[in-house]
Amino acid sequence: MRALVMRRLLEMAVTLFVVSLVVFFMVRLKGDPISVMAPPTFNQEQIAGLRAAWGFDKPLVEQYIVFLSKAVTGDFGQSIQARRPAMELVFERLGYTYLLAAASALLGLVIALPLGILSAVRRNGAIDVVSSALASLGNAMPNFWLGLMLIIIFSVNLRILPAFGALEPAAIIMPAVTLAVGTAARLSRITRSAMLEVLSQDYIRTAQSKGLSQQLVLYRHALRNALIPIVTVFGLQLGWLLGGSVVVESVFSWPGLGRLMIESINVRDITVVQAGLFWFALSFLVINLVIDVLYVYLDPRIHYN
């Protein structure tokens, strides 16, 4: 296990280096941030001085070397707009994004597991048909459209839920549901498929022939052995929720990292964009590491060479 973790940590370091390299050069394709930062009254000499003060007058390779040398210590530079450390701004918003992703993932899991299990047990029955239809619908609905529909119904018409911000605990309900719909749709289908495969195994029929209750067979024998693909997809969904929250946070004005990224991109605040994308990448890599470790505990037969 220790060798697995060390190898994954080394792979994470290499991946983060590649991410930093790609992001550094891509965020500069949109244009020079100094053109947005400089007041209209500045002349060319003042603009050149401002560019030199921020280090944008140096060649890109030299800029990247300076950036990387500071980034490894956690210093991603100053926000061009806020004049504050970029990582400080990211940490202020990160908790909101993690809270939204966790609530969405938990809600999706609570819906998907019972629905997927019932669909497998009642294969081709009414529950299975309805579940398949709902899963297809959930996969097909764009997040931004679903979010807007929820706002119109529950905030504009019924006036029972806040539409924007995070000032009230109830404000998380609609954005969490918006993200959870797609997660529940995907997890329910993979749960159904995994359970169908396990339920056809000989040891399940043996357990049933011994007179064990249906619940015991399903949850102790079938579900436990079907967890590997479910955990895999759930881990991918967690990463998708972090990235997919960008649009949903904008729709609901949720003060998370995704909304900060959109705002920073619009004003070319490249230091904040770099810091935010770094944390998105790091979060996804940590999730993958946790999933790899869980595999070993779920199935002792799994060994990593």
PDB file of C-alpha atoms in Angstrom:
ATOM      1  CA  MET A   1       0.000   0.000   0.000  1.00  0.00           C
ATOM      2  CA  ARG A   2       2.812   2.409   0.838  1.00  0.00           C
ATOM      3  CA  ALA A   3       4.454   1.754  -2.530  1.00  0.00           C
ATOM      4  CA  LEU A   4       1.129   2.441  -4.272  1.00  0.00           C
ATOM      5  CA  VAL A   5       0.677   5.760  -2.490  1.00  0.00           C
ATOM      6  CA  MET A   6       4.252   6.862  -3.174  1.00  0.00           C
ATOM      7  CA  ARG A   7       3.957   5.960  -6.853  1.00  0.00           C
ATOM      8  CA  ARG A   8       0.647   7.793  -7.166  1.00  0.00           C
ATOM      9  CA  LEU A   9       2.108  10.859  -5.429  1.00  0.00           C
ATOM     10  CA  LEU A  10       4.965  10.905  -7.919  1.00  0.00           C
ATOM     11  CA  GLU A  11       2.503  10.620 -10.798  1.00  0.00           C
ATOM     12  CA  MET A  12       0.469  13.455  -9.275  1.00  0.00           C
ATOM     13  CA  ALA A  13       3.548  15.684  -9.181  1.00  0.00           C
ATOM     14  CA  VAL A  14       4.272  15.003 -12.860  1.00  0.00           C
ATOM     15  CA  THR A  15       0.618  15.605 -13.807  1.00  0.00           C
ATOM     16  CA  LEU A  16       0.501  18.889 -11.896  1.00  0.00           C
ATOM     17  CA  PHE A  17       3.664  20.022 -13.647  1.00  0.00           C
ATOM     18  CA  VAL A  18       2.099  19.314 -17.048  1.00  0.00           C
ATOM     19  CA  VAL A  19      -1.121  21.065 -15.976  1.00  0.00           C
ATOM     20  CA  SER A  20       0.810  24.135 -14.831  1.00  0.00           C
ATOM     21  CA  LEU A  21       2.692  24.231 -18.132  1.00  0.00           C
ATOM     22  CA  VAL A  22      -0.435  23.968 -20.283  1.00  0.00           C
ATOM     23  CA  VAL A  23      -2.478  26.404 -18.196  1.00  0.00           C
ATOM     24  CA  PHE A  24       0.322  28.976 -18.010  1.00  0.00           C
ATOM     25  CA  PHE A  25       0.581  29.303 -21.773  1.00  0.00           C
ATOM     26  CA  MET A  26      -3.110  28.869 -22.591  1.00  0.00           C
ATOM     27  CA  VAL A  27      -4.373  31.609 -20.262  1.00  0.00           C
ATOM     28  CA  ARG A  28      -2.129  34.040 -22.104  1.00  0.00           C
ATOM     29  CA  LEU A  29      -3.784  33.308 -25.458  1.00  0.00           C
ATOM     30  CA  LYS A  30      -6.730  35.541 -24.549  1.00  0.00           C
ATOM     31  CA  GLY A  31      -4.540  38.636 -24.532  1.00  0.00           C
ATOM     32  CA  ASP A  32      -2.397  40.839 -22.374  1.00  0.00           C
ATOM     33  CA  PRO A  33      -3.985  41.435 -18.934  1.00  0.00           C
ATOM     34  CA  ILE A  34      -2.254  44.802 -18.750  1.00  0.00           C
ATOM     35  CA  SER A  35      -4.608  46.135 -21.421  1.00  0.00           C
ATOM     36  CA  VAL A  36      -7.492  45.531 -19.006  1.00  0.00           C
ATOM     37  CA  MET A  37      -5.567  46.584 -15.930  1.00  0.00           C
ATOM     38  CA  ALA A  38      -4.194  49.910 -17.199  1.00  0.00           C
ATOM     39  CA  PRO A  39      -6.410  53.009 -16.839  1.00  0.00           C
ATOM     40  CA  PRO A  40      -7.508  54.652 -20.120  1.00  0.00           C
ATOM     41  CA  THR A  41      -5.410  57.730 -19.302  1.00  0.00           C
ATOM     42  CA  PHE A  42      -2.121  55.790 -19.343  1.00  0.00           C
ATOM     43  CA  ASN A  43       0.249  56.473 -22.221  1.00  0.00           C
ATOM     44  CA  GLN A  44       2.514  53.871 -23.833  1.00  0.00           C
ATOM     45  CA  GLU A  45       5.391  54.588 -21.487  1.00  0.00           C
ATOM     46  CA  GLN A  46       3.216  54.129 -18.404  1.00  0.00           C
ATOM     47  CA  ILE A  47       1.751  50.910 -19.831  1.00  0.00           C
ATOM     48  CA  ALA A  48       5.271  49.601 -20.498  1.00  0.00           C
ATOM     49  CA  GLY A  49       6.243  50.434 -16.911  1.00  0.00           C
ATOM     50  CA  LEU A  50       3.186  48.619 -15.597  1.00  0.00           C
ATOM     51  CA  ARG A  51       3.984  45.591 -17.739  1.00  0.00           C
ATOM     52  CA  ALA A  52       7.555  45.549 -16.418  1.00  0.00           C
ATOM     53  CA  ALA A  53       6.343  45.869 -12.814  1.00  0.00           C
ATOM     54  CA  TRP A  54       4.225  42.735 -13.220  1.00  0.00           C
ATOM     55  CA  GLY A  55       6.945  40.871 -15.108  1.00  0.00           C
ATOM     56  CA  PHE A  56       5.002  40.605 -18.373  1.00  0.00           C
ATOM     57  CA  ASP A  57       7.842  42.229 -20.323  1.00  0.00           C
ATOM     58  CA  LYS A  58      10.006  39.101 -19.995  1.00  0.00           C
ATOM     59  CA  PRO A  59       9.959  36.187 -22.487  1.00  0.00           C
ATOM     60  CA  LEU A  60       7.234  33.620 -21.761  1.00  0.00           C
ATOM     61  CA  VAL A  61       9.736  30.878 -20.911  1.00  0.00           C
ATOM     62  CA  GLU A  62      11.386  33.116 -18.338  1.00  0.00           C
ATOM     63  CA  GLN A  63       7.990  34.088 -16.950  1.00  0.00           C
ATOM     64  CA  TYR A  64       7.103  30.408 -16.571  1.00  0.00           C
ATOM     65  CA  ILE A  65      10.332  29.596 -14.744  1.00  0.00           C
ATOM     66  CA  VAL A  66       9.666  32.419 -12.271  1.00  0.00           C
ATOM     67  CA  PHE A  67       6.054  31.289 -11.873  1.00  0.00           C
ATOM     68  CA  LEU A  68       7.015  27.634 -11.285  1.00  0.00           C
ATOM     69  CA  SER A  69       9.736  28.491  -8.765  1.00  0.00           C
ATOM     70  CA  LYS A  70       7.171  30.380  -6.684  1.00  0.00           C
ATOM     71  CA  ALA A  71       4.286  27.961  -7.260  1.00  0.00           C
ATOM     72  CA  VAL A  72       6.138  25.034  -5.670  1.00  0.00           C
ATOM     73  CA  THR A  73       6.138  27.072  -2.440  1.00  0.00           C
ATOM     74  CA  GLY A  74       2.408  27.824  -2.754  1.00  0.00           C
ATOM     75  CA  ASP A  75       2.893  31.356  -4.071  1.00  0.00           C
ATOM     76  CA  PHE A  76       0.821  31.836  -7.252  1.00  0.00           C
ATOM     77  CA  GLY A  77       1.345  35.574  -7.323  1.00  0.00           C
ATOM     78  CA  GLN A  78      -0.909  38.561  -6.725  1.00  0.00           C
ATOM     79  CA  SER A  79      -4.370  38.900  -8.200  1.00  0.00           C
ATOM     80  CA  ILE A  80      -4.204  41.521 -10.933  1.00  0.00           C
ATOM     81  CA  GLN A  81      -7.657  42.847 -10.071  1.00  0.00           C
ATOM     82  CA  ALA A  82      -7.921  42.375  -6.300  1.00  0.00           C
ATOM     83  CA  ARG A  83      -4.250  43.105  -5.491  1.00  0.00           C
ATOM     84  CA  ARG A  84      -4.282  40.201  -3.055  1.00  0.00           C
ATOM     85  CA  PRO A  85      -2.558  36.792  -3.136  1.00  0.00           C
ATOM     86  CA  ALA A  86      -4.302  34.650  -5.745  1.00  0.00           C
ATOM     87  CA  MET A  87      -4.270  31.552  -3.554  1.00  0.00           C
ATOM     88  CA  GLU A  88      -5.902  33.514  -0.741  1.00  0.00           C
ATOM     89  CA  LEU A  89      -8.831  34.317  -3.033  1.00  0.00           C
ATOM     90  CA  VAL A  90      -9.037  30.668  -4.096  1.00  0.00           C
ATOM     91  CA  PHE A  91      -9.155  29.431  -0.498  1.00  0.00           C
ATOM     92  CA  GLU A  92     -11.964  31.880   0.299  1.00  0.00           C
ATOM     93  CA  ARG A  93     -14.135  30.279  -2.394  1.00  0.00           C
ATOM     94  CA  LEU A  94     -12.898  26.682  -2.286  1.00  0.00           C
ATOM     95  CA  GLY A  95     -14.981  25.659   0.730  1.00  0.00           C
ATOM     96  CA  TYR A  96     -18.213  26.651  -1.003  1.00  0.00           C
ATOM     97  CA  THR A  97     -17.351  24.541  -4.045  1.00  0.00           C
ATOM     98  CA  TYR A  98     -16.407  21.531  -1.917  1.00  0.00           C
ATOM     99  CA  LEU A  99     -19.626  21.892   0.085  1.00  0.00           C
ATOM    100  CA  LEU A 100     -21.740  22.028  -3.069  1.00  0.00           C
ATOM    101  CA  ALA A 101     -19.926  19.065  -4.654  1.00  0.00           C
ATOM    102  CA  ALA A 102     -20.229  16.966  -1.471  1.00  0.00           C
ATOM    103  CA  ALA A 103     -23.947  17.731  -1.080  1.00  0.00           C
ATOM    104  CA  SER A 104     -24.587  16.929  -4.748  1.00  0.00           C
ATOM    105  CA  ALA A 105     -22.596  13.695  -4.627  1.00  0.00           C
ATOM    106  CA  LEU A 106     -24.323  12.515  -1.444  1.00  0.00           C
ATOM    107  CA  LEU A 107     -27.770  13.337  -2.830  1.00  0.00           C
ATOM    108  CA  GLY A 108     -26.978  11.596  -6.111  1.00  0.00           C
ATOM    109  CA  LEU A 109     -25.711   8.510  -4.282  1.00  0.00           C
ATOM    110  CA  VAL A 110     -28.779   8.319  -2.022  1.00  0.00           C
ATOM    111  CA  ILE A 111     -31.035   8.406  -5.080  1.00  0.00           C
ATOM    112  CA  ALA A 112     -28.967   6.200  -7.378  1.00  0.00           C
ATOM    113  CA  LEU A 113     -28.152   3.193  -5.180  1.00  0.00           C
ATOM    114  CA  PRO A 114     -31.737   2.183  -4.245  1.00  0.00           C
ATOM    115  CA  LEU A 115     -32.954   2.967  -7.763  1.00  0.00           C
ATOM    116  CA  GLY A 116     -30.186   0.936  -9.399  1.00  0.00           C
ATOM    117  CA  ILE A 117     -30.665  -2.014  -7.052  1.00  0.00           C
ATOM    118  CA  LEU A 118     -34.444  -2.063  -7.565  1.00  0.00           C
ATOM    119  CA  SER A 119     -33.972  -1.873 -11.329  1.00  0.00           C
ATOM    120  CA  ALA A 120     -31.662  -4.882 -11.237  1.00  0.00           C
ATOM    121  CA  VAL A 121     -33.929  -6.909  -8.969  1.00  0.00           C
ATOM    122  CA  ARG A 122     -37.050  -6.009 -10.998  1.00  0.00           C
ATOM    123  CA  ARG A 123     -35.372  -6.257 -14.372  1.00  0.00           C
ATOM    124  CA  ASN A 124     -37.632  -5.245 -17.282  1.00  0.00           C
ATOM    125  CA  GLY A 125     -40.392  -4.438 -14.816  1.00  0.00           C
ATOM    126  CA  ALA A 126     -42.191  -1.129 -14.339  1.00  0.00           C
ATOM    127  CA  ILE A 127     -39.553   0.217 -11.929  1.00  0.00           C
ATOM    128  CA  ASP A 128     -36.771  -0.658 -14.355  1.00  0.00           C
ATOM    129  CA  VAL A 129     -38.524   1.014 -17.279  1.00  0.00           C
ATOM    130  CA  VAL A 130     -39.254   4.191 -15.304  1.00  0.00           C
ATOM    131  CA  SER A 131     -35.719   4.257 -13.890  1.00  0.00           C
ATOM    132  CA  SER A 132     -34.187   3.910 -17.354  1.00  0.00           C
ATOM    133  CA  ALA A 133     -36.385   6.713 -18.685  1.00  0.00           C
ATOM    134  CA  LEU A 134     -35.481   9.013 -15.786  1.00  0.00           C
ATOM    135  CA  ALA A 135     -31.766   8.202 -16.164  1.00  0.00           C
ATOM    136  CA  SER A 136     -31.872   9.045 -19.871  1.00  0.00           C
ATOM    137  CA  LEU A 137     -33.699  12.277 -19.105  1.00  0.00           C
ATOM    138  CA  GLY A 138     -31.218  13.178 -16.369  1.00  0.00           C
ATOM    139  CA  ASN A 139     -28.272  12.610 -18.685  1.00  0.00           C
ATOM    140  CA  ALA A 140     -29.858  14.655 -21.464  1.00  0.00           C
ATOM    141  CA  MET A 141     -30.806  17.775 -19.458  1.00  0.00           C
ATOM    142  CA  PRO A 142     -28.168  20.545 -19.501  1.00  0.00           C
ATOM    143  CA  ASN A 143     -27.267  21.820 -16.050  1.00  0.00           C
ATOM    144  CA  PHE A 144     -27.859  25.473 -16.838  1.00  0.00           C
ATOM    145  CA  TRP A 145     -31.359  24.751 -18.227  1.00  0.00           C
ATOM    146  CA  LEU A 146     -32.363  22.646 -15.241  1.00  0.00           C
ATOM    147  CA  GLY A 147     -31.045  25.311 -12.876  1.00  0.00           C
ATOM    148  CA  LEU A 148     -33.039  28.036 -14.601  1.00  0.00           C
ATOM    149  CA  MET A 149     -36.201  25.915 -14.517  1.00  0.00           C
ATOM    150  CA  LEU A 150     -35.782  25.322 -10.778  1.00  0.00           C
ATOM    151  CA  ILE A 151     -35.349  29.054 -10.204  1.00  0.00           C
ATOM    152  CA  ILE A 152     -38.511  29.838 -12.191  1.00  0.00           C
ATOM    153  CA  ILE A 153     -40.583  27.210 -10.349  1.00  0.00           C
ATOM    154  CA  PHE A 154     -39.346  27.412  -6.756  1.00  0.00           C
ATOM    155  CA  SER A 155     -38.094  30.989  -6.520  1.00  0.00           C
ATOM    156  CA  VAL A 156     -40.137  33.045  -8.975  1.00  0.00           C
ATOM    157  CA  ASN A 157     -43.486  31.225  -8.896  1.00  0.00           C
ATOM    158  CA  LEU A 158     -43.649  29.424  -5.545  1.00  0.00           C
ATOM    159  CA  ARG A 159     -41.188  31.709  -3.703  1.00  0.00           C
ATOM    160  CA  ILE A 160     -40.110  29.001  -1.280  1.00  0.00           C
ATOM    161  CA  LEU A 161     -36.364  28.822  -2.039  1.00  0.00           C
ATOM    162  CA  PRO A 162     -33.723  31.535  -2.444  1.00  0.00           C
ATOM    163  CA  ALA A 163     -32.545  31.824  -6.026  1.00  0.00           C
ATOM    164  CA  PHE A 164     -29.080  33.300  -5.555  1.00  0.00           C
ATOM    165  CA  GLY A 165     -26.158  33.457  -3.172  1.00  0.00           C
ATOM    166  CA  ALA A 166     -25.347  31.453  -0.057  1.00  0.00           C
ATOM    167  CA  LEU A 167     -26.700  33.652   2.721  1.00  0.00           C
ATOM    168  CA  GLU A 168     -29.293  31.051   3.796  1.00  0.00           C
ATOM    169  CA  PRO A 169     -28.813  27.296   4.401  1.00  0.00           C
ATOM    170  CA  ALA A 170     -31.671  26.591   1.978  1.00  0.00           C
ATOM    171  CA  ALA A 171     -29.729  28.316  -0.812  1.00  0.00           C
ATOM    172  CA  ILE A 172     -27.734  25.140  -1.439  1.00  0.00           C
ATOM    173  CA  ILE A 173     -30.815  23.035  -2.231  1.00  0.00           C
ATOM    174  CA  MET A 174     -31.394  24.042  -5.865  1.00  0.00           C
ATOM    175  CA  PRO A 175     -27.738  24.052  -7.009  1.00  0.00           C
ATOM    176  CA  ALA A 176     -27.178  20.713  -5.252  1.00  0.00           C
ATOM    177  CA  VAL A 177     -30.233  19.178  -6.916  1.00  0.00           C
ATOM    178  CA  THR A 178     -29.146  20.577 -10.293  1.00  0.00           C
ATOM    179  CA  LEU A 179     -25.774  18.847 -10.046  1.00  0.00           C
ATOM    180  CA  ALA A 180     -27.148  15.702  -8.399  1.00  0.00           C
ATOM    181  CA  VAL A 181     -29.564  14.885 -11.240  1.00  0.00           C
ATOM    182  CA  GLY A 182     -26.825  13.973 -13.696  1.00  0.00           C
ATOM    183  CA  THR A 183     -24.828  12.155 -11.020  1.00  0.00           C
ATOM    184  CA  ALA A 184     -27.833  10.079  -9.957  1.00  0.00           C
ATOM    185  CA  ALA A 185     -28.633   9.222 -13.579  1.00  0.00           C
ATOM    186  CA  ARG A 186     -25.146   7.874 -14.283  1.00  0.00           C
ATOM    187  CA  LEU A 187     -24.723   6.085 -10.961  1.00  0.00           C
ATOM    188  CA  SER A 188     -28.125   4.392 -11.163  1.00  0.00           C
ATOM    189  CA  ARG A 189     -27.311   2.890 -14.557  1.00  0.00           C
ATOM    190  CA  ILE A 190     -23.876   1.635 -13.492  1.00  0.00           C
ATOM    191  CA  THR A 191     -25.387   0.260 -10.252  1.00  0.00           C
ATOM    192  CA  ARG A 192     -28.012  -1.618 -12.247  1.00  0.00           C
ATOM    193  CA  SER A 193     -25.428  -3.078 -14.620  1.00  0.00           C
ATOM    194  CA  ALA A 194     -23.051  -4.097 -11.826  1.00  0.00           C
ATOM    195  CA  MET A 195     -25.840  -5.664  -9.777  1.00  0.00           C
ATOM    196  CA  LEU A 196     -27.198  -7.608 -12.769  1.00  0.00           C
ATOM    197  CA  GLU A 197     -23.756  -9.064 -13.378  1.00  0.00           C
ATOM    198  CA  VAL A 198     -23.295 -10.061  -9.732  1.00  0.00           C
ATOM    199  CA  LEU A 199     -26.822 -11.451  -9.296  1.00  0.00           C
ATOM    200  CA  SER A 200     -26.183 -13.931 -12.100  1.00  0.00           C
ATOM    201  CA  GLN A 201     -23.207 -15.473 -10.270  1.00  0.00           C
ATOM    202  CA  ASP A 202     -23.340 -18.957  -8.765  1.00  0.00           C
ATOM    203  CA  TYR A 203     -22.532 -17.822  -5.205  1.00  0.00           C
ATOM    204  CA  ILE A 204     -25.650 -15.648  -5.188  1.00  0.00           C
ATOM    205  CA  ARG A 205     -27.823 -18.612  -6.128  1.00  0.00           C
ATOM    206  CA  THR A 206     -26.037 -20.655  -3.445  1.00  0.00           C
ATOM    207  CA  ALA A 207     -26.774 -18.002  -0.813  1.00  0.00           C
ATOM    208  CA  GLN A 208     -30.419 -17.899  -1.872  1.00  0.00           C
ATOM    209  CA  SER A 209     -30.689 -21.695  -1.759  1.00  0.00           C
ATOM    210  CA  LYS A 210     -29.483 -21.619   1.867  1.00  0.00           C
ATOM    211  CA  GLY A 211     -32.568 -19.664   2.789  1.00  0.00           C
ATOM    212  CA  LEU A 212     -30.874 -16.305   3.412  1.00  0.00           C
ATOM    213  CA  SER A 213     -33.196 -13.316   3.292  1.00  0.00           C
ATOM    214  CA  GLN A 214     -33.401 -11.254   0.108  1.00  0.00           C
ATOM    215  CA  GLN A 215     -32.055  -8.172   1.885  1.00  0.00           C
ATOM    216  CA  LEU A 216     -29.045 -10.060   3.236  1.00  0.00           C
ATOM    217  CA  VAL A 217     -28.231 -11.521  -0.166  1.00  0.00           C
ATOM    218  CA  LEU A 218     -28.569  -8.158  -1.880  1.00  0.00           C
ATOM    219  CA  TYR A 219     -26.636  -5.966   0.519  1.00  0.00           C
ATOM    220  CA  ARG A 220     -24.026  -8.294   2.032  1.00  0.00           C
ATOM    221  CA  HIS A 221     -23.227 -10.494  -0.959  1.00  0.00           C
ATOM    222  CA  ALA A 222     -24.356  -8.747  -4.167  1.00  0.00           C
ATOM    223  CA  LEU A 223     -23.849  -5.041  -3.483  1.00  0.00           C
ATOM    224  CA  ARG A 224     -20.505  -5.501  -1.766  1.00  0.00           C
ATOM    225  CA  ASN A 225     -19.124  -7.341  -4.794  1.00  0.00           C
ATOM    226  CA  ALA A 226     -20.634  -4.808  -7.198  1.00  0.00           C
ATOM    227  CA  LEU A 227     -19.016  -1.820  -5.503  1.00  0.00           C
ATOM    228  CA  ILE A 228     -15.835  -1.676  -7.623  1.00  0.00           C
ATOM    229  CA  PRO A 229     -17.448  -0.188 -10.773  1.00  0.00           C
ATOM    230  CA  ILE A 230     -19.814   1.906  -8.635  1.00  0.00           C
ATOM    231  CA  VAL A 231     -16.931   3.424  -6.666  1.00  0.00           C
ATOM    232  CA  THR A 232     -15.037   4.038  -9.913  1.00  0.00           C
ATOM    233  CA  VAL A 233     -17.884   5.988 -11.478  1.00  0.00           C
ATOM    234  CA  PHE A 234     -18.616   7.776  -8.200  1.00  0.00           C
ATOM    235  CA  GLY A 235     -15.014   8.988  -8.048  1.00  0.00           C
ATOM    236  CA  LEU A 236     -15.203  10.243 -11.619  1.00  0.00           C
ATOM    237  CA  GLN A 237     -18.484  11.970 -10.797  1.00  0.00           C
ATOM    238  CA  LEU A 238     -16.890  13.754  -7.848  1.00  0.00           C
ATOM    239  CA  GLY A 239     -14.256  15.157 -10.177  1.00  0.00           C
ATOM    240  CA  TRP A 240     -16.941  16.066 -12.699  1.00  0.00           C
ATOM    241  CA  LEU A 241     -18.947  17.840  -9.980  1.00  0.00           C
ATOM    242  CA  LEU A 242     -15.983  20.048  -9.140  1.00  0.00           C
ATOM    243  CA  GLY A 243     -15.542  21.013 -12.782  1.00  0.00           C
ATOM    244  CA  GLY A 244     -19.232  21.050 -13.649  1.00  0.00           C
ATOM    245  CA  SER A 245     -19.961  23.370 -10.755  1.00  0.00           C
ATOM    246  CA  VAL A 246     -18.532  26.266 -12.786  1.00  0.00           C
ATOM    247  CA  VAL A 247     -21.742  26.700 -14.801  1.00  0.00           C
ATOM    248  CA  VAL A 248     -24.101  25.938 -11.918  1.00  0.00           C
ATOM    249  CA  GLU A 249     -22.332  28.374  -9.595  1.00  0.00           C
ATOM    250  CA  SER A 250     -22.770  31.089 -12.218  1.00  0.00           C
ATOM    251  CA  VAL A 251     -26.489  30.317 -12.649  1.00  0.00           C
ATOM    252  CA  PHE A 252     -27.179  30.473  -8.903  1.00  0.00           C
ATOM    253  CA  SER A 253     -24.523  33.104  -8.047  1.00  0.00           C
ATOM    254  CA  TRP A 254     -23.034  30.548  -5.665  1.00  0.00           C
ATOM    255  CA  PRO A 255     -19.809  32.074  -4.255  1.00  0.00           C
ATOM    256  CA  GLY A 256     -17.610  29.121  -5.105  1.00  0.00           C
ATOM    257  CA  LEU A 257     -14.377  28.630  -6.971  1.00  0.00           C
ATOM    258  CA  GLY A 258     -16.138  28.023 -10.284  1.00  0.00           C
ATOM    259  CA  ARG A 259     -17.774  31.439 -10.225  1.00  0.00           C
ATOM    260  CA  LEU A 260     -14.463  33.025  -9.244  1.00  0.00           C
ATOM    261  CA  MET A 261     -12.852  31.358 -12.258  1.00  0.00           C
ATOM    262  CA  ILE A 262     -15.478  32.756 -14.644  1.00  0.00           C
ATOM    263  CA  GLU A 263     -15.082  36.236 -13.176  1.00  0.00           C
ATOM    264  CA  SER A 264     -11.285  36.027 -13.402  1.00  0.00           C
ATOM    265  CA  ILE A 265     -11.327  34.811 -16.994  1.00  0.00           C
ATOM    266  CA  ASN A 266     -13.589  37.687 -18.016  1.00  0.00           C
ATOM    267  CA  VAL A 267     -11.162  40.276 -16.617  1.00  0.00           C
ATOM    268  CA  ARG A 268      -8.021  38.305 -17.600  1.00  0.00           C
ATOM    269  CA  ASP A 269      -6.895  37.854 -14.008  1.00  0.00           C
ATOM    270  CA  ILE A 270      -4.521  35.095 -15.042  1.00  0.00           C
ATOM    271  CA  THR A 271      -2.894  34.556 -11.641  1.00  0.00           C
ATOM    272  CA  VAL A 272      -6.247  33.623 -10.083  1.00  0.00           C
ATOM    273  CA  VAL A 273      -7.107  31.403 -13.063  1.00  0.00           C
ATOM    274  CA  GLN A 274      -3.811  29.549 -12.676  1.00  0.00           C
ATOM    275  CA  ALA A 275      -4.296  29.068  -8.929  1.00  0.00           C
ATOM    276  CA  GLY A 276      -7.908  27.927  -9.364  1.00  0.00           C
ATOM    277  CA  LEU A 277      -7.120  25.417 -12.104  1.00  0.00           C
ATOM    278  CA  PHE A 278      -4.265  24.066  -9.989  1.00  0.00           C
ATOM    279  CA  TRP A 279      -6.702  23.279  -7.164  1.00  0.00           C
ATOM    280  CA  PHE A 280      -9.229  21.745  -9.529  1.00  0.00           C
ATOM    281  CA  ALA A 281      -6.496  19.455 -10.882  1.00  0.00           C
ATOM    282  CA  LEU A 282      -5.138  18.643  -7.426  1.00  0.00           C
ATOM    283  CA  SER A 283      -8.611  17.807  -6.102  1.00  0.00           C
ATOM    284  CA  PHE A 284      -9.286  15.454  -9.004  1.00  0.00           C
ATOM    285  CA  LEU A 285      -5.927  13.691  -8.526  1.00  0.00           C
ATOM    286  CA  VAL A 286      -6.529  13.251  -4.782  1.00  0.00           C
ATOM    287  CA  ILE A 287      -9.950  11.742  -5.513  1.00  0.00           C
ATOM    288  CA  ASN A 288      -8.323   9.249  -7.898  1.00  0.00           C
ATOM    289  CA  LEU A 289      -5.750   8.341  -5.250  1.00  0.00           C
ATOM    290  CA  VAL A 290      -8.484   7.696  -2.661  1.00  0.00           C
ATOM    291  CA  ILE A 291     -10.379   5.523  -5.150  1.00  0.00           C
ATOM    292  CA  ASP A 292      -7.257   3.442  -5.856  1.00  0.00           C
ATOM    293  CA  VAL A 293      -6.763   2.866  -2.126  1.00  0.00           C
ATOM    294  CA  LEU A 294     -10.429   1.942  -1.683  1.00  0.00           C
ATOM    295  CA  TYR A 295     -10.102  -0.755  -4.361  1.00  0.00           C
ATOM    296  CA  VAL A 296      -7.696  -2.693  -2.144  1.00  0.00           C
ATOM    297  CA  TYR A 297     -10.057  -2.567   0.837  1.00  0.00           C
ATOM    298  CA  LEU A 298     -13.126  -3.465  -1.203  1.00  0.00           C
ATOM    299  CA  ASP A 299     -11.456  -6.405  -2.935  1.00  0.00           C
ATOM    300  CA  PRO A 300      -8.359  -7.911  -1.218  1.00  0.00           C
ATOM    301  CA  ARG A 301      -7.612  -9.816  -4.444  1.00  0.00           C
ATOM    302  CA  ILE A 302      -6.523  -6.556  -6.101  1.00  0.00           C
ATOM    303  CA  HIS A 303      -2.784  -6.012  -6.006  1.00  0.00           C
ATOM    304  CA  TYR A 304      -0.822  -3.139  -7.562  1.00  0.00           C
ATOM    305  CA  ASN A 305       2.526  -4.086  -8.992  1.00  0.00           C
TER     306      ASN A 305
END
